[in-house]
mmCIF file of C-alpha atoms and ligand atoms in Angstrom:
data_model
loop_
_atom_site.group_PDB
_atom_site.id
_atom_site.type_symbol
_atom_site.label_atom_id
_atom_site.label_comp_id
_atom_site.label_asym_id
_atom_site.label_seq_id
_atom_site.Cartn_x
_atom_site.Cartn_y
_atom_site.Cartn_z
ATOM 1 C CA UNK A 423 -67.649 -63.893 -32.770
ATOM 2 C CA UNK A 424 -66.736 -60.404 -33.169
ATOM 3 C CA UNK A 425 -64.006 -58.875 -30.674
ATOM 4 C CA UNK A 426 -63.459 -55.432 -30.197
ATOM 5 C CA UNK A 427 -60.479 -53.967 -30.062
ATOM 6 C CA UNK A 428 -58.064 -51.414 -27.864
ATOM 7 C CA UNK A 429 -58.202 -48.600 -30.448
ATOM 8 C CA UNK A 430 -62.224 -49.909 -30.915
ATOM 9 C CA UNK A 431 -62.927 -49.553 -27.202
ATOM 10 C CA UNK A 432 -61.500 -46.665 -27.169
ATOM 11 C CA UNK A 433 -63.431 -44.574 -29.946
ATOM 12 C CA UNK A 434 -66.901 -45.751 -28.145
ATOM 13 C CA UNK A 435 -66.120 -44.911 -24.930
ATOM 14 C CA UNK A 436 -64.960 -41.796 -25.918
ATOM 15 C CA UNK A 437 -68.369 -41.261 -28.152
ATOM 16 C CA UNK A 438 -70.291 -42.680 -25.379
ATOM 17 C CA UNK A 439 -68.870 -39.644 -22.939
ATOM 18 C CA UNK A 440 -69.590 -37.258 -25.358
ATOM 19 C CA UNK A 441 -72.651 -38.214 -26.350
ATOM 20 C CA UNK A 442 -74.462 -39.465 -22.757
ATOM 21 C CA UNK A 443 -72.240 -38.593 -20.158
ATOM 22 C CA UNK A 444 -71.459 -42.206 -18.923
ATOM 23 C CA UNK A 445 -67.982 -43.279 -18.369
ATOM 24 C CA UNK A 446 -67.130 -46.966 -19.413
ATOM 25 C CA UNK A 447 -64.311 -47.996 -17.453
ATOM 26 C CA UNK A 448 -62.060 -50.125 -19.233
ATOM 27 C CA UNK A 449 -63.822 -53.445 -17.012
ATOM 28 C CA UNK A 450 -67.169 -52.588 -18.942
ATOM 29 C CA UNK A 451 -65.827 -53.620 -22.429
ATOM 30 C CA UNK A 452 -67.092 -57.100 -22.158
ATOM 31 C CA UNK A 453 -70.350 -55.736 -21.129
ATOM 32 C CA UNK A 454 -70.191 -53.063 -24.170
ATOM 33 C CA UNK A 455 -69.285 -56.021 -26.609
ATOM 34 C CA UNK A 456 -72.042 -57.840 -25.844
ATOM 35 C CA UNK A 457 -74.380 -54.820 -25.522
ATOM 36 C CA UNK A 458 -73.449 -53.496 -29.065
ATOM 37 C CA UNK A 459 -73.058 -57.130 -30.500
ATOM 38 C CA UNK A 460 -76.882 -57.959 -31.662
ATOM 39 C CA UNK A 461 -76.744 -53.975 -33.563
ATOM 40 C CA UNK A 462 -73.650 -55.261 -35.731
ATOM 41 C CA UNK A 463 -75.433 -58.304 -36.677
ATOM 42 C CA UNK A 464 -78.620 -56.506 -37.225
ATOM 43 C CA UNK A 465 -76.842 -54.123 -39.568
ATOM 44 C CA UNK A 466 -75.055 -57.031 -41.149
ATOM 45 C CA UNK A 467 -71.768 -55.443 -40.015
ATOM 46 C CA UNK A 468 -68.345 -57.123 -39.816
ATOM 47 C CA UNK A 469 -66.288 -54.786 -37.161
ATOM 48 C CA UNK A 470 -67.259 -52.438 -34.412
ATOM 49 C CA UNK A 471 -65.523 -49.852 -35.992
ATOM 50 C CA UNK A 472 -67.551 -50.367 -38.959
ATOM 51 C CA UNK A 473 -70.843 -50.175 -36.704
ATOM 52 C CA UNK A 474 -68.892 -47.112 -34.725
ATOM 53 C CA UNK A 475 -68.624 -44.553 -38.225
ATOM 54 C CA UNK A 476 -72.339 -45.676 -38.271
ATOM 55 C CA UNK A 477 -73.385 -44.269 -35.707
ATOM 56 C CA UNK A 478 -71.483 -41.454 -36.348
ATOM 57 C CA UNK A 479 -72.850 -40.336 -39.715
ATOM 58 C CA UNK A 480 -76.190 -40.426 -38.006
ATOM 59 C CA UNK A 481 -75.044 -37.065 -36.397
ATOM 60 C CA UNK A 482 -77.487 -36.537 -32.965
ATOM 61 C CA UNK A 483 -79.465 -38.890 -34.176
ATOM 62 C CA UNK A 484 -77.345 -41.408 -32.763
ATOM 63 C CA UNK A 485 -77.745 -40.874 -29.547
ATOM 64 C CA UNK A 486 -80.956 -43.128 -28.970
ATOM 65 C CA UNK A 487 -79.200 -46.012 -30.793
ATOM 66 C CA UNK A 488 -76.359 -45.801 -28.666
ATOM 67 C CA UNK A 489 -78.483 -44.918 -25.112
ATOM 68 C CA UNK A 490 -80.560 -48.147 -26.132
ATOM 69 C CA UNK A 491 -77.056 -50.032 -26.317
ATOM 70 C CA UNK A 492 -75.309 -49.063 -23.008
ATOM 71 C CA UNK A 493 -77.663 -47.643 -20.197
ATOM 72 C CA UNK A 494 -78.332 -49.670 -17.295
ATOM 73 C CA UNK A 495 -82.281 -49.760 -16.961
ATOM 74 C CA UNK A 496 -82.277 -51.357 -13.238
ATOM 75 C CA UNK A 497 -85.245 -50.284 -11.763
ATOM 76 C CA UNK A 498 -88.355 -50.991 -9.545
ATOM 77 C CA UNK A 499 -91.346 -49.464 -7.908
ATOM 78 C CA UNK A 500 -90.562 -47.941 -4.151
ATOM 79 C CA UNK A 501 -86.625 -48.757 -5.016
ATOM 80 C CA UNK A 502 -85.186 -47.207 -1.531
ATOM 81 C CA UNK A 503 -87.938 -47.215 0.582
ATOM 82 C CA UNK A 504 -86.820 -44.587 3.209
ATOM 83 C CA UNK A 505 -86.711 -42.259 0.699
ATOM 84 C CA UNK A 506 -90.315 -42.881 -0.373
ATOM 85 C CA UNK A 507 -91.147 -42.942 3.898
ATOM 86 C CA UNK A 508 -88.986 -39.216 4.064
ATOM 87 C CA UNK A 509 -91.191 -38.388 0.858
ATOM 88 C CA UNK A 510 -94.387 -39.255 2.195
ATOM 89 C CA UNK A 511 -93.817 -38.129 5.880
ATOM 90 C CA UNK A 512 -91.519 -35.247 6.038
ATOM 91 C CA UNK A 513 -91.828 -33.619 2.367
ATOM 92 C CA UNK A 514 -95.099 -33.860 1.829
ATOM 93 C CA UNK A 515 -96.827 -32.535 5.217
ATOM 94 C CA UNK A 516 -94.502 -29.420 3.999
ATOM 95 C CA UNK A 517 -96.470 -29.233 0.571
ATOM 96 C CA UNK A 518 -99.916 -29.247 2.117
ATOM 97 C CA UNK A 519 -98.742 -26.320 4.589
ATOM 98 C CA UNK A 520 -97.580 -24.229 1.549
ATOM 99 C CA UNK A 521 -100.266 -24.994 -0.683
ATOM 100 C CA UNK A 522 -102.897 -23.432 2.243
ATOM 101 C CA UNK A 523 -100.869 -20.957 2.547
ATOM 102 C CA UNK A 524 -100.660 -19.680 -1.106
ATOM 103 C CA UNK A 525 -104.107 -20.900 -1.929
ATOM 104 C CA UNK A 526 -103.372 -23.620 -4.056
ATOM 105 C CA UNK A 527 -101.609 -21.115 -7.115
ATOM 106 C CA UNK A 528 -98.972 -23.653 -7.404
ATOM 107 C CA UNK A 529 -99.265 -26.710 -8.995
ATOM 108 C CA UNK A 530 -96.639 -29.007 -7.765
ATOM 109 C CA UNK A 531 -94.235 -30.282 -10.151
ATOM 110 C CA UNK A 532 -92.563 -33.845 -9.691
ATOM 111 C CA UNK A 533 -89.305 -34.462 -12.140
ATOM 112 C CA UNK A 534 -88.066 -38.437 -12.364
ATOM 113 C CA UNK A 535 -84.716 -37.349 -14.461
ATOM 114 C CA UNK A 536 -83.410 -40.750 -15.497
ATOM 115 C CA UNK A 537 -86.931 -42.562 -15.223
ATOM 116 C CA UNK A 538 -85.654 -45.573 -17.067
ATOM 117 C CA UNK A 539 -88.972 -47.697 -17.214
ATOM 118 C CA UNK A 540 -91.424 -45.557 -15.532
ATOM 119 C CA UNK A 541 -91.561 -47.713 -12.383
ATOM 120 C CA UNK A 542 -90.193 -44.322 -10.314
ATOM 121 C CA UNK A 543 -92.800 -42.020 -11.788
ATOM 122 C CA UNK A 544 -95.447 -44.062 -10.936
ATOM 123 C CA UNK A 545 -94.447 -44.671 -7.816
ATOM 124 C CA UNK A 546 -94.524 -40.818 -7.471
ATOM 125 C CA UNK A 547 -97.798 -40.579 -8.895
ATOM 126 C CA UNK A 548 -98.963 -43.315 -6.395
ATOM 127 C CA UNK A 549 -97.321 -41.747 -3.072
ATOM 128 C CA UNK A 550 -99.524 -38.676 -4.421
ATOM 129 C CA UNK A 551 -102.498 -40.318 -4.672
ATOM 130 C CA UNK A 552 -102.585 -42.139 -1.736
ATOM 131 C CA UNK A 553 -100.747 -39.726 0.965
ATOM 132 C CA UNK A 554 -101.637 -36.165 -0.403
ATOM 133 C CA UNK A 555 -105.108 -34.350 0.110
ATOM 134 C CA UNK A 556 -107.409 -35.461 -2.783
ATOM 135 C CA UNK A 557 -106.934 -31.905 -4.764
ATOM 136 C CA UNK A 558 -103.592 -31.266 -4.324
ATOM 137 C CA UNK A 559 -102.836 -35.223 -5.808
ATOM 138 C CA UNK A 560 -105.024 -34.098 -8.437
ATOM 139 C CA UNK A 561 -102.918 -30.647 -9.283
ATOM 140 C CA UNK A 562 -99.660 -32.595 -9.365
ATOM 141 C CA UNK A 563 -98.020 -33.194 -12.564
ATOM 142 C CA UNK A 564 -95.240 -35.689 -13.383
ATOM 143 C CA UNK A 565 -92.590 -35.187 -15.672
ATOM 144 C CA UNK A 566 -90.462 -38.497 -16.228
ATOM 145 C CA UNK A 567 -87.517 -38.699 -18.976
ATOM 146 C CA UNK A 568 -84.821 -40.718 -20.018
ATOM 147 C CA UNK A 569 -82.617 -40.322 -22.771
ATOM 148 C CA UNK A 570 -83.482 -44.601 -24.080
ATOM 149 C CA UNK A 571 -86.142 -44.174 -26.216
ATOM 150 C CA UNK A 572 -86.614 -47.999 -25.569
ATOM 151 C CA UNK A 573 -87.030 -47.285 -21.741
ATOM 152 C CA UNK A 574 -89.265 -44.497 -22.647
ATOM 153 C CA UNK A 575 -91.629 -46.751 -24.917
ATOM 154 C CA UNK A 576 -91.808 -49.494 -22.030
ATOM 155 C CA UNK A 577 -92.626 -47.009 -19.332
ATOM 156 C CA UNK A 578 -95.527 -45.470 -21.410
ATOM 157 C CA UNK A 579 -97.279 -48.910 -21.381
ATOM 158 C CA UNK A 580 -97.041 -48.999 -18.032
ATOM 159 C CA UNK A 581 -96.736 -52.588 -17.365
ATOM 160 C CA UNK A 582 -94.732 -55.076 -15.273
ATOM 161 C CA UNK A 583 -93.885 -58.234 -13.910
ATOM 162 C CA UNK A 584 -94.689 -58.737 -10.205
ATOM 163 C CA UNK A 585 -91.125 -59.005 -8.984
ATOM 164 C CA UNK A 586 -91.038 -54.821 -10.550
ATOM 165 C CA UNK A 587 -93.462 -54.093 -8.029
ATOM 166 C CA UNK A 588 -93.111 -55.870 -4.685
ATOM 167 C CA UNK A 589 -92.105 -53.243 -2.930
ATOM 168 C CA UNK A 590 -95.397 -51.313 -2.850
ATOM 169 C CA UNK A 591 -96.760 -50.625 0.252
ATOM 170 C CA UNK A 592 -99.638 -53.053 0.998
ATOM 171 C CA UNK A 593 -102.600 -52.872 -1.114
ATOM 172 C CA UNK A 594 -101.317 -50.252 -3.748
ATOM 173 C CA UNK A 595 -100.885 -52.816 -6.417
ATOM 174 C CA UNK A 596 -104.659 -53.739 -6.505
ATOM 175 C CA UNK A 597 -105.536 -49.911 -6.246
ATOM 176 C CA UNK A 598 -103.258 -48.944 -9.158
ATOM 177 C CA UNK A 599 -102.674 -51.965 -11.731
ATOM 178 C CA UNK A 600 -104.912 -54.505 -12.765
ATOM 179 C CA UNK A 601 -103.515 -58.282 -13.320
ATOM 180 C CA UNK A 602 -103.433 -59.299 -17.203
ATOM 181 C CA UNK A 603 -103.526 -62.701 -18.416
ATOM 182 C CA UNK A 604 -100.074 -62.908 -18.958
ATOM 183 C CA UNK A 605 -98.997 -62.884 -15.288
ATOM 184 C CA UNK A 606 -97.674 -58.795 -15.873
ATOM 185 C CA UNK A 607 -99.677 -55.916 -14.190
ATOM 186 C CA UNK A 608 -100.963 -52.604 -16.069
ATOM 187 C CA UNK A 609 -100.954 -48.992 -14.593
ATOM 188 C CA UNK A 610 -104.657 -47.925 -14.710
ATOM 189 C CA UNK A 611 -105.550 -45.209 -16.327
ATOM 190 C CA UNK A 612 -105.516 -42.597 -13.792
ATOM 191 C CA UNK A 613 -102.315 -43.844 -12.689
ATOM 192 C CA UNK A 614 -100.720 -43.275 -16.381
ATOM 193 C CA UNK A 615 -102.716 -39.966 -16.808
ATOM 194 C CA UNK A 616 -100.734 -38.448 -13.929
ATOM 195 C CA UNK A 617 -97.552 -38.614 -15.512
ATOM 196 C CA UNK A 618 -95.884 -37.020 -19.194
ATOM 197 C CA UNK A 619 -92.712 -39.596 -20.505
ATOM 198 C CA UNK A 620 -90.417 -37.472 -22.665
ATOM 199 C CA UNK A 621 -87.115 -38.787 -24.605
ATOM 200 C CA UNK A 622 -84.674 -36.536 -22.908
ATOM 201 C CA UNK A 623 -80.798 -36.679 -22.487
ATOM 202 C CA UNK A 624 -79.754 -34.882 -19.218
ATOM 203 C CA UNK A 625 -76.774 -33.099 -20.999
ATOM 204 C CA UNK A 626 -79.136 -31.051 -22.685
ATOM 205 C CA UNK A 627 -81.075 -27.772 -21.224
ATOM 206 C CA UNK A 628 -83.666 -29.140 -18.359
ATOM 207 C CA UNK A 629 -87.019 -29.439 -19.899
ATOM 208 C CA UNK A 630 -90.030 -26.242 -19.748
ATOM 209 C CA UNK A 631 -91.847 -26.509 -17.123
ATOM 210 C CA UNK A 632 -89.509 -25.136 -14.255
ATOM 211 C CA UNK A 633 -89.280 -24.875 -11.611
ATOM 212 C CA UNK A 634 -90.030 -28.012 -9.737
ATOM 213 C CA UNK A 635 -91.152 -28.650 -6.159
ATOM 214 C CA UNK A 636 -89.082 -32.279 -6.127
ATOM 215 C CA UNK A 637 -86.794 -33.895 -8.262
ATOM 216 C CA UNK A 638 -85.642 -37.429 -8.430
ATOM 217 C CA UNK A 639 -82.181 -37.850 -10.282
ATOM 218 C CA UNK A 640 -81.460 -41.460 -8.902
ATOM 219 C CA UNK A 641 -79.158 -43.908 -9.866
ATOM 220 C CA UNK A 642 -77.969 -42.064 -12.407
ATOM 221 C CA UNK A 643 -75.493 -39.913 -12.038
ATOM 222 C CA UNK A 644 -73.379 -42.907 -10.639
ATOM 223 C CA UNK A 645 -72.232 -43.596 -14.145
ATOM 224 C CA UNK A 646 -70.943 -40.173 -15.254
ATOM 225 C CA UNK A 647 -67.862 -38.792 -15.315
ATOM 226 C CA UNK A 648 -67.068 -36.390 -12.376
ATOM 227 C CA UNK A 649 -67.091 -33.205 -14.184
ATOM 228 C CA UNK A 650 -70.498 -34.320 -16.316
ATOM 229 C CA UNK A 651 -72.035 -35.029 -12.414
ATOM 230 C CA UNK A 652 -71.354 -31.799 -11.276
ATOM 231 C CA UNK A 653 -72.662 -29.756 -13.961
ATOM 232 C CA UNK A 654 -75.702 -31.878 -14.176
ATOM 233 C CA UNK A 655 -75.896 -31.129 -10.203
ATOM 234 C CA UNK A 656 -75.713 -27.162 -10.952
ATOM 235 C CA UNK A 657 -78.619 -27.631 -13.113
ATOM 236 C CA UNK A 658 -80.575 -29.631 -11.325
ATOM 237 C CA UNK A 659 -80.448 -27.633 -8.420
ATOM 238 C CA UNK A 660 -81.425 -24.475 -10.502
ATOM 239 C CA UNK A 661 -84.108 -25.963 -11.733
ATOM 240 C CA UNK A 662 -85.604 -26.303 -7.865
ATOM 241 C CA UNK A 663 -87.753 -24.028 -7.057
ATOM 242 C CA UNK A 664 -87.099 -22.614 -3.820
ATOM 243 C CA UNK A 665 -87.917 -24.884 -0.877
ATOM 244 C CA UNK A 666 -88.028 -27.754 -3.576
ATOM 245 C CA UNK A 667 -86.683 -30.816 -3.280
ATOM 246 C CA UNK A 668 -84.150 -33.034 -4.511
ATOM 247 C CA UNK A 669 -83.757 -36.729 -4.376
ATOM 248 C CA UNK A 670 -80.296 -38.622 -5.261
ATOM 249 C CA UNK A 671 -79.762 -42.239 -5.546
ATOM 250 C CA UNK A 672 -78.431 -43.750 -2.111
ATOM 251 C CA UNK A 673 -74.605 -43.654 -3.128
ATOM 252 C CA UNK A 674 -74.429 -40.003 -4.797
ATOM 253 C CA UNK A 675 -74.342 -38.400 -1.732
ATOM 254 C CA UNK A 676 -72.906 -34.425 -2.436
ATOM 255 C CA UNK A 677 -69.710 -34.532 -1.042
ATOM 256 C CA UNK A 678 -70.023 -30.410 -1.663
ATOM 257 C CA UNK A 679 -73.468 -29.188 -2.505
ATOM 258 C CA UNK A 680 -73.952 -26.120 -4.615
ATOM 259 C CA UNK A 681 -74.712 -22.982 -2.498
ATOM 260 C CA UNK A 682 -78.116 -22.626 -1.130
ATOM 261 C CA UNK A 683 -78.515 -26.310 -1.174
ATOM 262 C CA UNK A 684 -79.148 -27.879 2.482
ATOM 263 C CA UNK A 685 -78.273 -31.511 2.989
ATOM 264 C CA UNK A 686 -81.780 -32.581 4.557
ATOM 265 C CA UNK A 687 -82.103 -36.710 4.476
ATOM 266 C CA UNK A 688 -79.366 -39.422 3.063
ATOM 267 C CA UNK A 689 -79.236 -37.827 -0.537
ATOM 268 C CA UNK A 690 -81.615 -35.687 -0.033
ATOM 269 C CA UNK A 691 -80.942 -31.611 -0.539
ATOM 270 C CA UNK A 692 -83.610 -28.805 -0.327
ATOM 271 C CA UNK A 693 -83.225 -25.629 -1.976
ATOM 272 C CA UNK A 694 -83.125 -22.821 0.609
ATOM 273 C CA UNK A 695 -86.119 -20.978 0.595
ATOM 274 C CA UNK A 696 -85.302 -16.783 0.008
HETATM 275 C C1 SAM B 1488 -80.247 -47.366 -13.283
HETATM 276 S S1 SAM B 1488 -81.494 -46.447 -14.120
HETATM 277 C C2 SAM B 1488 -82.236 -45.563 -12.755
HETATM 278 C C3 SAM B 1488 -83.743 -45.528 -12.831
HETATM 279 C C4 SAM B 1488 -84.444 -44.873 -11.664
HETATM 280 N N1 SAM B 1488 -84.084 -43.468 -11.560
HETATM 281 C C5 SAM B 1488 -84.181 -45.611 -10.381
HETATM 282 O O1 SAM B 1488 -83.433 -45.107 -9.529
HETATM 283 O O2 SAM B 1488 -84.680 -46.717 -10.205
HETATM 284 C C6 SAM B 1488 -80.503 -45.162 -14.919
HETATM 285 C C7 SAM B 1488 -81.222 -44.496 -16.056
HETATM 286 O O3 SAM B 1488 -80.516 -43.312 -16.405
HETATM 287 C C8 SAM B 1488 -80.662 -43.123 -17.791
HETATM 288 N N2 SAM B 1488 -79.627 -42.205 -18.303
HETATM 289 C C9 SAM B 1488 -78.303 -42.449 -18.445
HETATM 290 N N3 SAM B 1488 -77.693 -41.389 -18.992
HETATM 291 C C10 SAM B 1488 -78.651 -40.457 -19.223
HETATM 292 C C11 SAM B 1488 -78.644 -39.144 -19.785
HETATM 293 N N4 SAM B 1488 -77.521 -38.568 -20.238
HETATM 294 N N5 SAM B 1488 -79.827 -38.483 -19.863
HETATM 295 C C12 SAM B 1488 -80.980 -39.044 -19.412
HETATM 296 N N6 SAM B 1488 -81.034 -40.281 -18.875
HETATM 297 C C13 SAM B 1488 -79.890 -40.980 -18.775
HETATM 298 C C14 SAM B 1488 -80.545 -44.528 -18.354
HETATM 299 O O4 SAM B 1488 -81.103 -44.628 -19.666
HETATM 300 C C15 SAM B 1488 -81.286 -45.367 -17.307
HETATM 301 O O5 SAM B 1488 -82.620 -45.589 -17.682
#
């Protein structure tokens, strides 16, 4: 068994900042070991450090490799549920007042930004469907990314085990998935047509089309440095459009939100509108 070693540790953690934005504290190394373990052995390597110039010659390229290796995909449908019941109830009644009152010109724009395996897009696309006027869900659009192309690939097939989905409200499974053979449950199609999946790393520029009426950045930030969280912050919030919302996962609270930024909800900030 391979063990990896100070000066070892230190070069991917150091490559994993750079290239993601995570921080591996020095407690994660057994988890990176064991994460990174299977790709020596698959490249018949001997070291890490062997595996490490690897991924380096790859250039940018590496960064799926390595995102495949050490993101934590933890996810489910309706994860936080007050958020999806301040979503649903407070955000929402606020779309359906704007859209009457600018005749519909806006078609509202949903971001999941660190969708991992699509189970918070969908759940976006569902809360649309089944809480907004009939046109309006219809106009909506979601955008979901993650910088795992493995995450990405699961979320476009759009299917899960039951325990992924339990916390739907009553009665949206059966409208929205049908039950395979298998004992896993797949999005229907007009559930999957709502919603784009795009391999994106959240260091980079904030995908076209901006701006957005809500983002969801949840559970992600939580693993980046501190200076990486704020700048990602900034550039979330800029890519709000005004009155838009943004969601954060329940322990990334802004301690000091950018300017123009109003604390509405637990983790939830609106831009001010002009
Ligand atoms: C714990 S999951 C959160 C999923 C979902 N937002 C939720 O709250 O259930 C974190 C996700 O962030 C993604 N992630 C980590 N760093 C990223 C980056 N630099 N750019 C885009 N996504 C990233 C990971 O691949 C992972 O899928």
């Amino acid at each position: 068994m391979f063990e990896m070693s100070d000066s070892e540790f230190a070069l991917f953690r150091d490559f994993v900042l750079e290239m993601t934005g995570i921080l591996l504290r020095p407690e994660k190394r057994t988890l990176l070991e064991n994460r990174l373990r299977p790709r020596l052995r698959a490249h018949a390597m001997t070291s890490y450090l062997e595996y490490y110039t690897h991924l380096r010659s790859l250039g940018p390229d590496a960064v799926g490799e390595l995102a495949n290796a050490v993101t934590t995909d933890t996810t489910e449908c309706w994860r936080s549920p007050h958020q999806w019941d301040f979503l649903i109830g407070t955000v929402f009644p606020i779309l359906v007042s704007q859209a009457a009152s600018t005749a519909g010109s806006r078609t509202p724009l949903f971001w999941s930004a660190g969708c991992s395996t699509g189970e918070e897009a969908y759940s976006l696309a569902i809360a649309a469907a089944e809480s907004l006027p009939t046109a309006l869900a219809r106009q909506m659009q979601v955008l979901a990314t993650d910088i795992s192309p493995r995450a990405i690939e699961k979320a476009g097939q759009g299917r899960y085990r039951p325990a992924r989905l339990a916390k739907l409200p009553p009665g949206a499974l059966a409208r929205h998935f049908t039950p395979e053979p298998d004992g896993t449950w797949l999005a229907k199609p007009a559930l999957r047509e709502r919603v784009i999946f795009r391999v994106q790393n959240l260091l980079e520029p904030t995908p076209a089309p901006v701006p957005f009426t809500v983002i969801l950045c949840r559970n992600v930030m939580i693993y980046f440095a501190e200076a990486v969280r704020r700048r990602l912050v900034d550039r979330l919030c800029e890519a709000l459009a005004p009155g838009g919302w943004l969601f954060l996962g329940p322990s990334e609270m802004l301690l000091d939100p950018p300017a123009g930024i109003e604390h509405r909800a637990p983790s939830v900030y609106r831009r001010s509108l002009p």
